[in-house]
Amino acid sequence: MLGLLVLAGLFGTLQSADGRVAAVAWRLQTANAALCRDIVPLAGFSVQTLDQFSPALRAQASSELGLGDLPQVSAVVPGSAAARAGIKPGDNLRAIDGVAMPRPRGGPANYAASEAVERALAKALEHPPARLEFGSRTIELAGDPGCASQVQLVPEPKFDASADGHYVQISGPMYEFAAADEELAFIIAHELAHNIFPEAKRVPGGGAGQRAAELAADRMAIWMMARAGYEVSQTPAFVARLGRKRALSWLDGTHPRWKLRISAVSAAATAVRARRESGQALSAPF
């Protein structure tokens, strides 16, 4: 698990994973902007802060990653606005539009500082260009239009993925289970669908409405993947493999029976293939 890898001193593995999640999410969000009602400028980079590591790991994170009092760029998506502007992993972010970035407060591991940076960046990008101060250099950033959501890799032991309307979170065990980018793309796209499409919004209390929303998110994930250039022919097999993971919350009573989910994904993949073979555009049928 990613948490165990960190304990073994492989912080580079965590950074690589963070970069992969950011790249897949950015590709899905930008490729599907035309389908989303809430479009935001995506910066194309993610940050990490010392506070997000447990107190026992902070000295090691500081030594191996060079993390100090300032938020640090942990990953830059290739081809993104951040990459085009020259932002690089390891850059320390001092200020956004003249506002100093939060410093570590100590205490238990938390994402408060990272989320504060993300909020400040999102606000600055509403009136581009945002002025980002990295040490002695100032970079102006406009962002790329994409579906609104923050996608995070969370190094926790639970095998899960979730969405709360604003954030999508992928746990370490789920990340490792999704070995291929197409598999990771399905997980992220499914959770993004819950955040950005009314048909897939989760219904409080579960029941038939919640199960319908889950099936809608499965179908929408296939179309989002296809529009982003991912191959979807093997996704039904991946969903079947997910169904055999008994630790997954997607198997609880708020979700449809797994056979229904496999059928929904298979039907969507077949529809995508038919569109491609006929030369039609992949404008999603929802």
Short mmCIF file of C-alpha atoms in Angstrom, two decimals:
data_model
loop_
_atom_site.label_atom_id
_atom_site.label_comp_id
_atom_site.label_asym_id
_atom_site.label_seq_id
_atom_site.Cartn_x
_atom_site.Cartn_y
_atom_site.Cartn_z
CA MET A 1 0.00 0.00 0.00
CA LEU A 2 1.11 3.58 -0.55
CA GLY A 3 1.07 4.21 3.19
CA LEU A 4 3.53 1.37 3.74
CA LEU A 5 5.71 2.58 0.89
CA VAL A 6 5.98 5.96 2.57
CA LEU A 7 6.99 4.33 5.82
CA ALA A 8 9.72 2.52 3.91
CA GLY A 9 11.07 5.90 2.82
CA LEU A 10 9.83 5.86 -0.74
CA PHE A 11 8.34 9.35 -0.83
CA GLY A 12 9.19 9.45 -4.52
CA THR A 13 6.64 6.69 -5.09
CA LEU A 14 3.95 8.81 -3.48
CA GLN A 15 4.88 11.80 -5.64
CA SER A 16 4.80 9.67 -8.79
CA ALA A 17 1.36 8.37 -7.85
CA ASP A 18 0.12 11.89 -7.15
CA GLY A 19 1.34 12.95 -10.58
CA ARG A 20 -0.38 10.05 -12.31
CA VAL A 21 -3.71 10.79 -10.61
CA ALA A 22 -3.40 14.49 -11.50
CA ALA A 23 -2.64 13.70 -15.15
CA VAL A 24 -5.56 11.27 -15.58
CA ALA A 25 -7.98 13.64 -13.83
CA TRP A 26 -6.86 16.65 -15.89
CA ARG A 27 -7.27 14.67 -19.12
CA LEU A 28 -10.82 13.64 -18.17
CA GLN A 29 -11.81 17.09 -16.95
CA THR A 30 -10.51 19.04 -19.94
CA ALA A 31 -11.73 16.56 -22.57
CA ASN A 32 -15.27 16.66 -21.17
CA ALA A 33 -15.59 20.39 -20.51
CA ALA A 34 -18.26 20.69 -23.22
CA LEU A 35 -20.51 18.33 -21.25
CA CYS A 36 -20.17 20.07 -17.88
CA ARG A 37 -22.34 22.86 -16.55
CA ASP A 38 -19.69 24.12 -14.13
CA ILE A 39 -16.46 24.92 -15.96
CA VAL A 40 -13.39 26.20 -14.11
CA PRO A 41 -9.80 27.01 -15.11
CA LEU A 42 -7.58 24.07 -14.14
CA ALA A 43 -4.06 24.99 -13.08
CA GLY A 44 -2.52 21.65 -14.01
CA PHE A 45 -0.43 21.18 -10.88
CA SER A 46 -0.94 19.87 -7.36
CA VAL A 47 0.62 20.92 -4.08
CA GLN A 48 1.69 19.24 -0.88
CA THR A 49 2.36 20.67 2.56
CA LEU A 50 4.21 19.37 5.60
CA ASP A 51 0.98 19.23 7.61
CA GLN A 52 -0.52 16.52 5.40
CA PHE A 53 2.02 14.01 6.74
CA SER A 54 1.74 12.52 10.21
CA PRO A 55 4.02 14.08 12.87
CA ALA A 56 6.16 10.92 12.86
CA LEU A 57 6.87 11.33 9.13
CA ARG A 58 7.40 15.08 8.87
CA ALA A 59 11.13 15.05 9.47
CA GLN A 60 11.52 12.36 6.81
CA ALA A 61 9.28 14.27 4.37
CA SER A 62 11.31 17.40 4.97
CA SER A 63 14.59 15.57 4.34
CA GLU A 64 13.55 13.53 1.29
CA LEU A 65 11.19 16.00 -0.41
CA GLY A 66 12.69 19.29 0.67
CA LEU A 67 9.39 20.26 2.26
CA GLY A 68 9.56 23.25 4.59
CA ASP A 69 7.23 26.03 5.67
CA LEU A 70 5.93 26.72 2.17
CA PRO A 71 3.52 24.66 0.03
CA GLN A 72 5.45 22.72 -2.59
CA VAL A 73 4.45 21.72 -6.12
CA SER A 74 4.21 17.92 -5.98
CA ALA A 75 3.20 17.21 -9.58
CA VAL A 76 2.76 19.05 -12.88
CA VAL A 77 0.53 17.62 -15.61
CA PRO A 78 2.36 17.38 -18.96
CA GLY A 79 0.82 19.72 -21.54
CA SER A 80 -1.16 21.66 -18.93
CA ALA A 81 -1.19 25.41 -18.36
CA ALA A 82 1.26 24.91 -15.47
CA ALA A 83 3.68 22.94 -17.63
CA ARG A 84 3.49 25.54 -20.41
CA ALA A 85 4.20 28.29 -17.88
CA GLY A 86 7.34 26.55 -16.62
CA ILE A 87 6.13 25.42 -13.19
CA LYS A 88 8.07 22.37 -11.98
CA PRO A 89 7.75 19.77 -9.21
CA GLY A 90 9.63 20.92 -6.14
CA ASP A 91 8.85 24.61 -6.67
CA ASN A 92 7.90 26.31 -3.39
CA LEU A 93 4.83 28.52 -3.65
CA ARG A 94 5.26 31.74 -1.65
CA ALA A 95 2.21 33.78 -2.64
CA ILE A 96 -0.80 33.94 -4.98
CA ASP A 97 -1.83 37.39 -6.21
CA GLY A 98 0.25 38.90 -3.44
CA VAL A 99 -1.36 36.86 -0.65
CA ALA A 100 1.14 34.83 1.39
CA MET A 101 0.57 31.10 1.55
CA PRO A 102 -0.33 29.38 4.87
CA ARG A 103 2.46 27.94 7.01
CA PRO A 104 2.40 24.59 8.84
CA ARG A 105 0.49 24.57 12.12
CA GLY A 106 1.54 21.16 13.41
CA GLY A 107 -0.81 18.70 15.07
CA PRO A 108 -2.27 15.56 13.45
CA ALA A 109 -1.99 15.00 9.72
CA ASN A 110 -4.46 17.19 7.84
CA TYR A 111 -5.10 18.74 4.41
CA ALA A 112 -6.26 22.15 5.65
CA ALA A 113 -3.22 24.01 4.32
CA SER A 114 -3.30 22.23 0.95
CA GLU A 115 -7.01 22.96 0.59
CA ALA A 116 -6.42 26.62 1.49
CA VAL A 117 -3.86 26.84 -1.32
CA GLU A 118 -6.28 25.20 -3.75
CA ARG A 119 -9.05 27.64 -2.80
CA ALA A 120 -6.74 30.63 -3.19
CA LEU A 121 -5.57 29.37 -6.58
CA ALA A 122 -9.12 28.72 -7.79
CA LYS A 123 -10.18 32.22 -6.72
CA ALA A 124 -7.19 33.82 -8.45
CA LEU A 125 -7.87 31.90 -11.67
CA GLU A 126 -11.41 33.29 -11.79
CA HIS A 127 -9.80 36.56 -12.94
CA PRO A 128 -6.74 35.42 -14.89
CA PRO A 129 -3.91 35.60 -15.02
CA ALA A 130 -3.13 34.48 -11.48
CA ARG A 131 0.26 35.74 -10.27
CA LEU A 132 2.16 32.93 -8.57
CA GLU A 133 5.33 33.72 -6.66
CA PHE A 134 7.88 30.92 -6.51
CA GLY A 135 10.90 32.20 -4.61
CA SER A 136 12.44 34.89 -6.80
CA ARG A 137 10.28 34.17 -9.87
CA THR A 138 6.74 35.25 -10.60
CA ILE A 139 4.65 33.26 -13.08
CA GLU A 140 1.37 34.34 -14.64
CA LEU A 141 -1.10 31.48 -15.08
CA ALA A 142 -4.46 31.39 -16.86
CA GLY A 143 -5.44 27.71 -16.59
CA ASP A 144 -7.21 25.30 -18.95
CA PRO A 145 -11.04 25.02 -18.99
CA GLY A 146 -12.28 21.81 -17.43
CA CYS A 147 -15.06 20.23 -15.35
CA ALA A 148 -15.07 21.54 -11.78
CA SER A 149 -13.68 19.17 -9.11
CA GLN A 150 -10.53 18.69 -7.08
CA VAL A 151 -9.11 15.17 -7.43
CA GLN A 152 -6.85 13.91 -4.65
CA LEU A 153 -4.85 10.79 -3.87
CA VAL A 154 -5.29 10.07 -0.15
CA PRO A 155 -2.73 7.69 1.43
CA GLU A 156 -5.13 5.84 3.72
CA PRO A 157 -5.56 2.07 4.20
CA LYS A 158 -9.23 1.88 3.18
CA PHE A 159 -9.93 0.41 -0.27
CA ASP A 160 -12.21 3.09 -1.64
CA ALA A 161 -12.95 6.07 -3.86
CA SER A 162 -15.44 8.81 -3.08
CA ALA A 163 -16.94 12.13 -4.18
CA ASP A 164 -18.58 14.83 -2.07
CA GLY A 165 -19.71 17.31 -4.71
CA HIS A 166 -16.43 19.22 -4.77
CA TYR A 167 -13.65 16.70 -4.17
CA VAL A 168 -12.86 13.28 -5.59
CA GLN A 169 -10.63 11.15 -3.37
CA ILE A 170 -8.80 7.96 -4.35
CA SER A 171 -7.27 5.86 -1.58
CA GLY A 172 -3.83 4.28 -1.82
CA PRO A 173 -5.13 0.69 -2.06
CA MET A 174 -7.62 1.68 -4.78
CA TYR A 175 -4.85 3.44 -6.70
CA GLU A 176 -2.66 0.35 -6.59
CA PHE A 177 -5.55 -1.89 -7.65
CA ALA A 178 -6.07 0.20 -10.80
CA ALA A 179 -2.83 -0.87 -12.46
CA ALA A 180 -3.48 0.55 -15.94
CA ASP A 181 -4.31 4.19 -16.67
CA GLU A 182 -7.60 3.06 -18.26
CA GLU A 183 -8.57 1.42 -14.97
CA LEU A 184 -7.65 4.48 -12.93
CA ALA A 185 -9.54 6.63 -15.45
CA PHE A 186 -12.73 4.63 -14.86
CA ILE A 187 -12.50 5.07 -11.08
CA ILE A 188 -11.87 8.81 -11.36
CA ALA A 189 -14.47 9.33 -14.10
CA HIS A 190 -17.14 7.49 -12.08
CA GLU A 191 -16.54 9.74 -9.08
CA LEU A 192 -16.30 12.87 -11.24
CA ALA A 193 -19.68 11.98 -12.73
CA HIS A 194 -21.23 12.13 -9.25
CA ASN A 195 -19.92 15.68 -8.85
CA ILE A 196 -20.67 17.16 -12.26
CA PHE A 197 -23.76 15.51 -13.80
CA PRO A 198 -27.24 15.92 -12.26
CA GLU A 199 -28.28 12.42 -13.37
CA ALA A 200 -25.45 10.93 -11.32
CA LYS A 201 -25.79 13.07 -8.19
CA ARG A 202 -25.84 10.91 -5.09
CA VAL A 203 -29.21 10.82 -3.31
CA PRO A 204 -29.20 11.14 0.50
CA GLY A 205 -30.43 8.04 2.28
CA GLY A 206 -29.69 5.55 -0.48
CA GLY A 207 -32.55 3.56 -1.96
CA ALA A 208 -33.59 3.29 -5.59
CA GLY A 209 -32.54 6.86 -6.42
CA GLN A 210 -29.03 6.26 -5.15
CA ARG A 211 -28.70 3.01 -7.09
CA ALA A 212 -29.90 4.73 -10.27
CA ALA A 213 -27.30 7.45 -9.75
CA GLU A 214 -24.55 4.84 -9.42
CA LEU A 215 -25.55 3.17 -12.70
CA ALA A 216 -25.66 6.58 -14.38
CA ALA A 217 -22.13 7.32 -13.11
CA ASP A 218 -20.92 3.98 -14.49
CA ARG A 219 -22.35 4.74 -17.94
CA MET A 220 -21.13 8.32 -17.95
CA ALA A 221 -17.65 7.24 -16.92
CA ILE A 222 -17.35 5.15 -20.10
CA TRP A 223 -18.29 8.11 -22.32
CA MET A 224 -16.00 10.46 -20.43
CA MET A 225 -13.12 8.02 -20.83
CA ALA A 226 -13.78 7.58 -24.55
CA ARG A 227 -13.95 11.35 -25.12
CA ALA A 228 -10.59 11.66 -23.35
CA GLY A 229 -9.06 9.07 -25.68
CA TYR A 230 -8.99 6.11 -23.30
CA GLU A 231 -9.75 2.62 -24.58
CA VAL A 232 -12.92 1.28 -22.92
CA SER A 233 -13.13 -2.25 -24.32
CA GLN A 234 -11.51 -3.80 -21.23
CA THR A 235 -13.40 -1.73 -18.69
CA PRO A 236 -16.21 -4.31 -18.15
CA ALA A 237 -13.56 -6.87 -17.15
CA PHE A 238 -12.05 -4.36 -14.72
CA VAL A 239 -15.49 -3.66 -13.22
CA ALA A 240 -15.99 -7.41 -12.78
CA ARG A 241 -12.64 -7.57 -10.98
CA LEU A 242 -13.74 -4.70 -8.74
CA GLY A 243 -16.86 -6.67 -7.91
CA ARG A 244 -14.75 -9.40 -6.38
CA LYS A 245 -13.12 -6.98 -3.91
CA ARG A 246 -15.19 -7.49 -0.78
CA ALA A 247 -13.59 -4.57 1.05
CA LEU A 248 -15.03 -2.02 -1.37
CA SER A 249 -17.84 0.28 -0.15
CA TRP A 250 -19.21 0.22 -3.71
CA LEU A 251 -20.57 -3.22 -2.74
CA ASP A 252 -22.84 -1.99 0.05
CA GLY A 253 -26.64 -1.68 -0.08
CA THR A 254 -26.58 1.86 -1.48
CA HIS A 255 -25.14 0.53 -4.75
CA PRO A 256 -26.74 -1.66 -7.44
CA ARG A 257 -26.01 -5.35 -7.72
CA TRP A 258 -22.68 -5.88 -9.43
CA LYS A 259 -24.15 -7.77 -12.39
CA LEU A 260 -26.27 -4.73 -13.22
CA ARG A 261 -23.20 -2.53 -13.09
CA ILE A 262 -21.23 -4.78 -15.39
CA SER A 263 -24.16 -4.79 -17.83
CA ALA A 264 -24.41 -0.99 -17.74
CA VAL A 265 -20.69 -0.58 -18.40
CA SER A 266 -20.73 -3.21 -21.16
CA ALA A 267 -23.68 -1.55 -22.90
CA ALA A 268 -21.98 1.84 -22.77
CA ALA A 269 -18.72 0.40 -24.12
CA THR A 270 -20.63 -1.25 -26.97
CA ALA A 271 -22.34 2.04 -27.81
CA VAL A 272 -18.98 3.83 -27.85
CA ARG A 273 -17.52 1.21 -30.17
CA ALA A 274 -20.51 1.54 -32.53
CA ARG A 275 -20.09 5.32 -32.64
CA ARG A 276 -16.40 4.98 -33.38
CA GLU A 277 -16.91 2.38 -36.10
CA SER A 278 -19.53 4.54 -37.80
CA GLY A 279 -17.30 7.62 -37.63
CA GLN A 280 -19.73 9.54 -35.41
CA ALA A 281 -18.62 12.04 -32.80
CA LEU A 282 -18.57 10.85 -29.20
CA SER A 283 -21.17 13.30 -27.94
CA ALA A 284 -22.41 11.52 -24.83
CA PRO A 285 -26.08 10.39 -24.89
CA PHE A 286 -27.02 11.91 -21.54
#
